[in-house]
PDB file of C-alpha atoms in Angstrom:
ATOM      1  CA  MET A   1      91.522 -50.414  39.754  1.00  0.00           C
ATOM      2  CA  ARG A   2      88.555 -47.850  39.874  1.00  0.00           C
ATOM      3  CA  ASP A   3      86.088 -47.663  37.109  1.00  0.00           C
ATOM      4  CA  GLN A   4      86.304 -44.845  34.602  1.00  0.00           C
ATOM      5  CA  LEU A   5      83.393 -42.849  35.853  1.00  0.00           C
ATOM      6  CA  SER A   6      84.608 -42.989  39.546  1.00  0.00           C
ATOM      7  CA  GLN A   7      87.992 -41.771  38.322  1.00  0.00           C
ATOM      8  CA  THR A   8      86.384 -38.941  36.439  1.00  0.00           C
ATOM      9  CA  PHE A   9      84.397 -37.715  39.309  1.00  0.00           C
ATOM     10  CA  SER A  10      87.209 -38.111  41.781  1.00  0.00           C
ATOM     11  CA  ALA A  11      89.500 -36.058  39.512  1.00  0.00           C
ATOM     12  CA  LEU A  12      86.849 -33.252  39.245  1.00  0.00           C
ATOM     13  CA  ALA A  13      86.399 -33.239  43.070  1.00  0.00           C
ATOM     14  CA  ASP A  14      88.897 -30.535  43.601  1.00  0.00           C
ATOM     15  CA  PRO A  15      88.768 -26.888  42.933  1.00  0.00           C
ATOM     16  CA  THR A  16      92.426 -26.568  41.892  1.00  0.00           C
ATOM     17  CA  ARG A  17      92.081 -29.508  39.183  1.00  0.00           C
ATOM     18  CA  ARG A  18      88.774 -27.795  38.033  1.00  0.00           C
ATOM     19  CA  ALA A  19      90.620 -24.415  37.709  1.00  0.00           C
ATOM     20  CA  MET A  20      93.309 -26.154  35.763  1.00  0.00           C
ATOM     21  CA  LEU A  21      90.767 -27.874  33.288  1.00  0.00           C
ATOM     22  CA  SER A  22      89.098 -24.430  33.115  1.00  0.00           C
ATOM     23  CA  ARG A  23      92.531 -22.607  32.038  1.00  0.00           C
ATOM     24  CA  LEU A  24      92.985 -25.610  29.350  1.00  0.00           C
ATOM     25  CA  SER A  25      89.521 -24.721  27.931  1.00  0.00           C
ATOM     26  CA  TYR A  26      91.042 -21.711  26.571  1.00  0.00           C
ATOM     27  CA  GLY A  27      93.806 -23.626  24.791  1.00  0.00           C
ATOM     28  CA  GLU A  28      96.779 -25.899  25.359  1.00  0.00           C
ATOM     29  CA  ALA A  29      99.325 -24.792  28.064  1.00  0.00           C
ATOM     30  CA  ASN A  30     102.544 -26.077  29.269  1.00  0.00           C
ATOM     31  CA  ILE A  31     103.096 -27.107  33.013  1.00  0.00           C
ATOM     32  CA  SER A  32     104.433 -23.782  34.166  1.00  0.00           C
ATOM     33  CA  GLU A  33     101.512 -21.871  32.707  1.00  0.00           C
ATOM     34  CA  LEU A  34      99.186 -24.197  34.505  1.00  0.00           C
ATOM     35  CA  ALA A  35     101.117 -24.020  37.715  1.00  0.00           C
ATOM     36  CA  LYS A  36     101.368 -20.151  37.811  1.00  0.00           C
ATOM     37  CA  PRO A  37      98.110 -19.142  39.536  1.00  0.00           C
ATOM     38  CA  PHE A  38      98.737 -21.658  42.290  1.00  0.00           C
ATOM     39  CA  MET A  39     102.505 -21.006  43.080  1.00  0.00           C
ATOM     40  CA  LYS A  40     101.629 -18.860  46.072  1.00  0.00           C
ATOM     41  CA  GLU A  41      99.549 -21.498  47.737  1.00  0.00           C
ATOM     42  CA  MET A  42     101.252 -24.919  46.642  1.00  0.00           C
ATOM     43  CA  SER A  43     104.478 -26.182  45.540  1.00  0.00           C
ATOM     44  CA  LEU A  44     105.520 -27.406  42.051  1.00  0.00           C
ATOM     45  CA  PRO A  45     105.348 -31.076  43.080  1.00  0.00           C
ATOM     46  CA  ALA A  46     101.781 -30.497  44.456  1.00  0.00           C
ATOM     47  CA  VAL A  47     100.695 -29.030  41.041  1.00  0.00           C
ATOM     48  CA  THR A  48     102.261 -31.827  39.171  1.00  0.00           C
ATOM     49  CA  LYS A  49     100.542 -34.198  41.477  1.00  0.00           C
ATOM     50  CA  HIS A  50      97.057 -32.654  40.527  1.00  0.00           C
ATOM     51  CA  LEU A  51      98.033 -32.753  36.685  1.00  0.00           C
ATOM     52  CA  LYS A  52      98.794 -36.404  37.103  1.00  0.00           C
ATOM     53  CA  VAL A  53      95.369 -37.084  38.701  1.00  0.00           C
ATOM     54  CA  LEU A  54      93.797 -35.310  35.750  1.00  0.00           C
ATOM     55  CA  GLU A  55      95.928 -37.135  33.315  1.00  0.00           C
ATOM     56  CA  GLN A  56      95.312 -40.669  34.984  1.00  0.00           C
ATOM     57  CA  ALA A  57      91.520 -40.030  34.708  1.00  0.00           C
ATOM     58  CA  GLY A  58      92.074 -39.307  30.936  1.00  0.00           C
ATOM     59  CA  LEU A  59      90.794 -35.851  31.383  1.00  0.00           C
ATOM     60  CA  ILE A  60      94.067 -34.204  30.015  1.00  0.00           C
ATOM     61  CA  SER A  61      96.846 -35.318  27.916  1.00  0.00           C
ATOM     62  CA  LYS A  62     100.336 -34.123  27.271  1.00  0.00           C
ATOM     63  CA  THR A  63     101.272 -33.195  23.777  1.00  0.00           C
ATOM     64  CA  LYS A  64     104.833 -32.533  22.514  1.00  0.00           C
ATOM     65  CA  ASP A  65     104.760 -29.289  20.576  1.00  0.00           C
ATOM     66  CA  ALA A  66     108.244 -28.187  19.538  1.00  0.00           C
ATOM     67  CA  GLN A  67     110.406 -27.969  22.786  1.00  0.00           C
ATOM     68  CA  TRP A  68     107.290 -27.315  25.015  1.00  0.00           C
ATOM     69  CA  ARG A  69     105.344 -30.115  26.779  1.00  0.00           C
ATOM     70  CA  SER A  70     101.877 -28.807  26.697  1.00  0.00           C
ATOM     71  CA  CYS A  71      98.588 -30.200  28.196  1.00  0.00           C
ATOM     72  CA  LYS A  72      95.262 -30.200  26.593  1.00  0.00           C
ATOM     73  CA  ILE A  73      91.724 -31.420  27.408  1.00  0.00           C
ATOM     74  CA  ASN A  74      90.352 -34.843  26.506  1.00  0.00           C
ATOM     75  CA  ALA A  75      86.491 -34.405  26.302  1.00  0.00           C
ATOM     76  CA  SER A  76      85.490 -38.082  26.248  1.00  0.00           C
ATOM     77  CA  PRO A  77      85.476 -38.827  29.971  1.00  0.00           C
ATOM     78  CA  LEU A  78      83.478 -35.339  30.461  1.00  0.00           C
ATOM     79  CA  LYS A  79      80.962 -36.475  27.968  1.00  0.00           C
ATOM     80  CA  ASP A  80      80.453 -39.845  29.471  1.00  0.00           C
ATOM     81  CA  ALA A  81      80.078 -38.088  33.035  1.00  0.00           C
ATOM     82  CA  THR A  82      77.633 -35.589  31.739  1.00  0.00           C
ATOM     83  CA  ASP A  83      75.598 -38.427  30.013  1.00  0.00           C
ATOM     84  CA  TRP A  84      75.463 -40.259  33.278  1.00  0.00           C
ATOM     85  CA  MET A  85      74.192 -37.019  35.099  1.00  0.00           C
ATOM     86  CA  GLU A  86      71.607 -36.482  32.409  1.00  0.00           C
ATOM     87  CA  GLN A  87      69.385 -39.288  33.568  1.00  0.00           C
ATOM     88  CA  TYR A  88      68.747 -37.331  36.757  1.00  0.00           C
ATOM     89  CA  ARG A  89      67.538 -34.169  34.687  1.00  0.00           C
ATOM     90  CA  GLN A  90      63.902 -35.108  35.122  1.00  0.00           C
ATOM     91  CA  PHE A  91      64.328 -34.724  38.869  1.00  0.00           C
ATOM     92  CA  TRP A  92      65.776 -30.950  38.711  1.00  0.00           C
ATOM     93  CA  GLU A  93      63.195 -30.247  35.939  1.00  0.00           C
ATOM     94  CA  GLU A  94      60.390 -31.557  38.077  1.00  0.00           C
ATOM     95  CA  SER A  95      61.299 -29.594  40.961  1.00  0.00           C
ATOM     96  CA  PHE A  96      61.846 -26.403  39.033  1.00  0.00           C
ATOM     97  CA  ASP A  97      58.336 -27.063  37.665  1.00  0.00           C
ATOM     98  CA  ARG A  98      56.997 -27.370  41.223  1.00  0.00           C
ATOM     99  CA  LEU A  99      58.667 -24.107  42.138  1.00  0.00           C
ATOM    100  CA  ASP A 100      57.172 -22.446  39.058  1.00  0.00           C
ATOM    101  CA  ASP A 101      53.725 -23.779  39.878  1.00  0.00           C
ATOM    102  CA  TYR A 102      54.068 -22.350  43.533  1.00  0.00           C
ATOM    103  CA  LEU A 103      55.204 -19.000  42.276  1.00  0.00           C
ATOM    104  CA  LYS A 104      52.330 -18.865  39.822  1.00  0.00           C
ATOM    105  CA  SER A 105      49.804 -19.890  42.563  1.00  0.00           C
ATOM    106  CA  ILE A 106      51.364 -16.952  44.880  1.00  0.00           C
ATOM    107  CA  GLN A 107      50.895 -14.402  42.002  1.00  0.00           C
ATOM    108  CA  LEU A 108      47.340 -15.617  41.300  1.00  0.00           C
ATOM    109  CA  ASN A 109      46.644 -15.405  45.063  1.00  0.00           C
ATOM    110  CA  LYS A 110      47.934 -11.857  45.031  1.00  0.00           C
ATOM    111  CA  LYS A 111      45.937 -10.662  42.074  1.00  0.00           C
ATOM    112  CA  THR A 112      42.821 -12.307  43.579  1.00  0.00           C
ATOM    113  CA  LYS A 113      43.479 -10.424  46.740  1.00  0.00           C
ATOM    114  CA  GLY A 114      44.037  -7.193  44.967  1.00  0.00           C
ATOM    115  CA  THR A 115      40.866  -7.497  43.159  1.00  0.00           C
ATOM    116  CA  LYS A 116      38.877  -8.250  46.298  1.00  0.00           C
ATOM    117  CA  SER A 117      40.415  -5.176  47.939  1.00  0.00           C
ATOM    118  CA  GLY A 118      39.640  -3.219  44.830  1.00  0.00           C
ATOM    119  CA  HIS A 119      36.077  -4.275  45.057  1.00  0.00           C
ATOM    120  CA  SER A 120      35.841  -3.386  48.735  1.00  0.00           C
ATOM    121  CA  LYS A 121      37.143   0.173  48.003  1.00  0.00           C
ATOM    122  CA  THR A 122      34.525   0.989  45.375  1.00  0.00           C
ATOM    123  CA  LYS A 123      31.720  -0.163  47.808  1.00  0.00           C
TER     124      LYS A 123
ATOM    125  CA  MET B   1      85.068 -27.457  54.727  1.00  0.00           C
ATOM    126  CA  ARG B   2      84.949 -28.414  51.093  1.00  0.00           C
ATOM    127  CA  ASP B   3      83.033 -26.528  48.348  1.00  0.00           C
ATOM    128  CA  GLN B   4      79.647 -27.929  47.251  1.00  0.00           C
ATOM    129  CA  LEU B   5      80.872 -28.946  43.778  1.00  0.00           C
ATOM    130  CA  SER B   6      83.813 -30.839  45.147  1.00  0.00           C
ATOM    131  CA  GLN B   7      81.431 -32.577  47.668  1.00  0.00           C
ATOM    132  CA  THR B   8      79.090 -33.636  44.853  1.00  0.00           C
ATOM    133  CA  PHE B   9      81.864 -34.974  42.583  1.00  0.00           C
ATOM    134  CA  SER B  10      83.513 -36.669  45.480  1.00  0.00           C
ATOM    135  CA  ALA B  11      80.183 -38.423  46.528  1.00  0.00           C
ATOM    136  CA  LEU B  12      79.643 -39.471  42.885  1.00  0.00           C
ATOM    137  CA  ALA B  13      83.160 -41.048  42.683  1.00  0.00           C
ATOM    138  CA  ASP B  14      81.897 -44.363  43.916  1.00  0.00           C
ATOM    139  CA  PRO B  15      79.975 -47.097  42.100  1.00  0.00           C
ATOM    140  CA  THR B  16      77.972 -48.142  45.235  1.00  0.00           C
ATOM    141  CA  ARG B  17      76.850 -44.654  45.848  1.00  0.00           C
ATOM    142  CA  ARG B  18      75.970 -44.162  42.156  1.00  0.00           C
ATOM    143  CA  ALA B  19      73.893 -47.371  42.380  1.00  0.00           C
ATOM    144  CA  MET B  20      72.144 -46.036  45.506  1.00  0.00           C
ATOM    145  CA  LEU B  21      71.128 -42.886  43.610  1.00  0.00           C
ATOM    146  CA  SER B  22      70.020 -44.876  40.680  1.00  0.00           C
ATOM    147  CA  ARG B  23      67.811 -47.004  42.970  1.00  0.00           C
ATOM    148  CA  LEU B  24      66.403 -43.701  44.464  1.00  0.00           C
ATOM    149  CA  SER B  25      65.592 -42.432  40.967  1.00  0.00           C
ATOM    150  CA  TYR B  26      62.751 -45.105  40.819  1.00  0.00           C
ATOM    151  CA  GLY B  27      61.176 -43.766  44.021  1.00  0.00           C
ATOM    152  CA  GLU B  28      61.809 -43.212  47.833  1.00  0.00           C
ATOM    153  CA  ALA B  29      63.273 -46.193  49.573  1.00  0.00           C
ATOM    154  CA  ASN B  30      64.197 -46.816  53.167  1.00  0.00           C
ATOM    155  CA  ILE B  31      67.686 -47.822  54.417  1.00  0.00           C
ATOM    156  CA  SER B  32      67.148 -51.700  54.381  1.00  0.00           C
ATOM    157  CA  GLU B  33      65.791 -51.555  50.820  1.00  0.00           C
ATOM    158  CA  LEU B  34      68.846 -49.430  49.641  1.00  0.00           C
ATOM    159  CA  ALA B  35      71.234 -51.782  51.440  1.00  0.00           C
ATOM    160  CA  LYS B  36      69.678 -54.995  50.163  1.00  0.00           C
ATOM    161  CA  PRO B  37      71.839 -55.249  46.830  1.00  0.00           C
ATOM    162  CA  PHE B  38      75.083 -54.732  48.665  1.00  0.00           C
ATOM    163  CA  MET B  39      74.560 -56.866  51.688  1.00  0.00           C
ATOM    164  CA  LYS B  40      76.693 -59.689  50.347  1.00  0.00           C
ATOM    165  CA  GLU B  41      79.742 -57.576  49.569  1.00  0.00           C
ATOM    166  CA  MET B  42      79.623 -55.081  52.502  1.00  0.00           C
ATOM    167  CA  SER B  43      78.276 -54.563  56.024  1.00  0.00           C
ATOM    168  CA  LEU B  44      75.341 -52.368  57.102  1.00  0.00           C
ATOM    169  CA  PRO B  45      77.468 -49.953  58.803  1.00  0.00           C
ATOM    170  CA  ALA B  46      79.496 -49.560  55.493  1.00  0.00           C
ATOM    171  CA  VAL B  47      76.164 -49.006  53.463  1.00  0.00           C
ATOM    172  CA  THR B  48      75.027 -46.496  56.070  1.00  0.00           C
ATOM    173  CA  LYS B  49      78.618 -44.667  55.685  1.00  0.00           C
ATOM    174  CA  HIS B  50      77.878 -44.407  51.938  1.00  0.00           C
ATOM    175  CA  LEU B  51      74.451 -42.952  52.619  1.00  0.00           C
ATOM    176  CA  LYS B  52      75.908 -40.412  55.001  1.00  0.00           C
ATOM    177  CA  VAL B  53      78.182 -39.318  52.300  1.00  0.00           C
ATOM    178  CA  LEU B  54      75.394 -38.744  49.835  1.00  0.00           C
ATOM    179  CA  GLU B  55      73.485 -37.105  52.648  1.00  0.00           C
ATOM    180  CA  GLN B  56      76.381 -34.729  53.629  1.00  0.00           C
ATOM    181  CA  ALA B  57      76.817 -33.697  49.843  1.00  0.00           C
ATOM    182  CA  GLY B  58      73.068 -32.847  49.682  1.00  0.00           C
ATOM    183  CA  LEU B  59      72.331 -35.451  47.168  1.00  0.00           C
ATOM    184  CA  ILE B  60      69.773 -37.282  49.187  1.00  0.00           C
ATOM    185  CA  SER B  61      67.617 -36.360  52.232  1.00  0.00           C
ATOM    186  CA  LYS B  62      65.715 -38.373  54.747  1.00  0.00           C
ATOM    187  CA  THR B  63      62.093 -38.215  54.761  1.00  0.00           C
ATOM    188  CA  LYS B  64      59.808 -39.617  57.528  1.00  0.00           C
ATOM    189  CA  ASP B  65      56.863 -41.294  55.902  1.00  0.00           C
ATOM    190  CA  ALA B  66      54.850 -42.967  58.575  1.00  0.00           C
ATOM    191  CA  GLN B  67      56.996 -45.321  60.648  1.00  0.00           C
ATOM    192  CA  TRP B  68      59.550 -45.615  57.701  1.00  0.00           C
ATOM    193  CA  ARG B  69      62.590 -43.512  57.350  1.00  0.00           C
ATOM    194  CA  SER B  70      62.706 -43.044  53.640  1.00  0.00           C
ATOM    195  CA  CYS B  71      65.512 -41.407  51.426  1.00  0.00           C
ATOM    196  CA  LYS B  72      64.782 -39.403  48.392  1.00  0.00           C
ATOM    197  CA  ILE B  73      67.066 -37.836  45.758  1.00  0.00           C
ATOM    198  CA  ASN B  74      67.816 -33.977  45.783  1.00  0.00           C
ATOM    199  CA  ALA B  75      68.355 -32.814  42.499  1.00  0.00           C
ATOM    200  CA  SER B  76      69.825 -29.555  43.021  1.00  0.00           C
ATOM    201  CA  PRO B  77      73.515 -30.292  43.352  1.00  0.00           C
ATOM    202  CA  LEU B  78      73.326 -32.784  40.461  1.00  0.00           C
ATOM    203  CA  LYS B  79      71.960 -29.831  38.360  1.00  0.00           C
ATOM    204  CA  ASP B  80      74.857 -27.484  39.369  1.00  0.00           C
ATOM    205  CA  ALA B  81      77.496 -30.333  38.580  1.00  0.00           C
ATOM    206  CA  THR B  82      75.875 -30.890  35.221  1.00  0.00           C
ATOM    207  CA  ASP B  83      75.808 -27.159  34.489  1.00  0.00           C
ATOM    208  CA  TRP B  84      79.614 -26.901  35.375  1.00  0.00           C
ATOM    209  CA  MET B  85      80.210 -29.892  32.925  1.00  0.00           C
ATOM    210  CA  GLU B  86      78.191 -28.277  30.117  1.00  0.00           C
ATOM    211  CA  GLN B  87      80.907 -25.590  29.685  1.00  0.00           C
ATOM    212  CA  TYR B  88      83.088 -28.262  28.203  1.00  0.00           C
ATOM    213  CA  ARG B  89      80.268 -29.563  25.694  1.00  0.00           C
ATOM    214  CA  GLN B  90      82.174 -27.710  22.973  1.00  0.00           C
ATOM    215  CA  PHE B  91      85.015 -29.926  23.400  1.00  0.00           C
ATOM    216  CA  TRP B  92      83.367 -33.270  22.841  1.00  0.00           C
ATOM    217  CA  GLU B  93      81.106 -31.853  20.024  1.00  0.00           C
ATOM    218  CA  GLU B  94      84.199 -30.538  18.395  1.00  0.00           C
ATOM    219  CA  SER B  95      85.981 -33.988  18.636  1.00  0.00           C
ATOM    220  CA  PHE B  96      82.732 -35.657  17.350  1.00  0.00           C
ATOM    221  CA  ASP B  97      82.591 -33.230  14.342  1.00  0.00           C
ATOM    222  CA  ARG B  98      86.123 -34.006  13.630  1.00  0.00           C
ATOM    223  CA  LEU B  99      85.436 -37.636  13.601  1.00  0.00           C
ATOM    224  CA  ASP B 100      82.459 -36.974  11.396  1.00  0.00           C
ATOM    225  CA  ASP B 101      84.488 -35.022   9.017  1.00  0.00           C
ATOM    226  CA  TYR B 102      87.051 -37.779   9.012  1.00  0.00           C
ATOM    227  CA  LEU B 103      84.387 -40.552   8.408  1.00  0.00           C
ATOM    228  CA  LYS B 104      82.829 -38.314   5.526  1.00  0.00           C
ATOM    229  CA  SER B 105      86.279 -37.822   3.990  1.00  0.00           C
ATOM    230  CA  ILE B 106      86.872 -41.634   3.914  1.00  0.00           C
ATOM    231  CA  GLN B 107      83.558 -42.146   2.394  1.00  0.00           C
ATOM    232  CA  LEU B 108      84.146 -39.616  -0.239  1.00  0.00           C
ATOM    233  CA  ASN B 109      87.698 -41.023  -0.867  1.00  0.00           C
ATOM    234  CA  LYS B 110      86.159 -44.621  -1.435  1.00  0.00           C
ATOM    235  CA  LYS B 111      83.485 -43.193  -3.785  1.00  0.00           C
ATOM    236  CA  THR B 112      86.154 -41.377  -5.945  1.00  0.00           C
ATOM    237  CA  LYS B 113      88.272 -44.532  -6.024  1.00  0.00           C
ATOM    238  CA  GLY B 114      85.274 -46.525  -7.079  1.00  0.00           C
ATOM    239  CA  THR B 115      84.224 -43.913  -9.883  1.00  0.00           C
ATOM    240  CA  LYS B 116      87.959 -44.067 -11.017  1.00  0.00           C
ATOM    241  CA  SER B 117      87.975 -47.808 -11.179  1.00  0.00           C
ATOM    242  CA  GLY B 118      84.633 -47.864 -12.971  1.00  0.00           C
ATOM    243  CA  HIS B 119      86.154 -45.487 -15.581  1.00  0.00           C
ATOM    244  CA  SER B 120      89.204 -47.873 -16.148  1.00  0.00           C
ATOM    245  CA  LYS B 121      86.932 -50.913 -16.598  1.00  0.00           C
ATOM    246  CA  THR B 122      84.943 -49.069 -19.447  1.00  0.00           C
ATOM    247  CA  LYS B 123      88.171 -48.133 -21.161  1.00  0.00           C
TER     248      LYS B 123
END
């Protein structure tokens, strides 16, 4: 059996499943509502298979609201995956800092050159 | 060809690859250094295959530092994946808020009961 984090990332590694989660972020939806945007490109069993992957990873769960079987988001695995990613935040912040320094140095360089050419004109 | 986000999540969906990224978060490492913790459980070609998955997803890149071929983390795909996850933050924050409210209501209930039993004793 795969660890929870691997299951979460694996379930998210598909644009259809991410689109389904995105739809569920607006509120609960039943299976046919979730399937609707994909019916031109895939069969209902294929849609159900995607939902099963999300469910097995614990990212969604089925609720029984009256006669409709709805799905809703479970946030906990997403939180754990985000917490895992957060440990690498320093790397992208560092690289943006470096980019920022580089852009500042270019601007400073341009200004210095501008001042120099300004001086030459007044000569 | 898979979209970048799917490639990122797919590359992260493996504990060995996550461990390799974790090692690289301490600094650049060459292939044999990265392979060392896994040599009991897997072959060098298997290790190289994992590194190739990380490289193809853009999560690591090879640097040529003197005679050593080192690997280093590329933060950009991790940032994009974290940004994608962040849109779901409200869901886990909401569920923690609900848990918080529930725990507060339990505490309040206990206090009220405590006060009531206190009153009965003084009667």
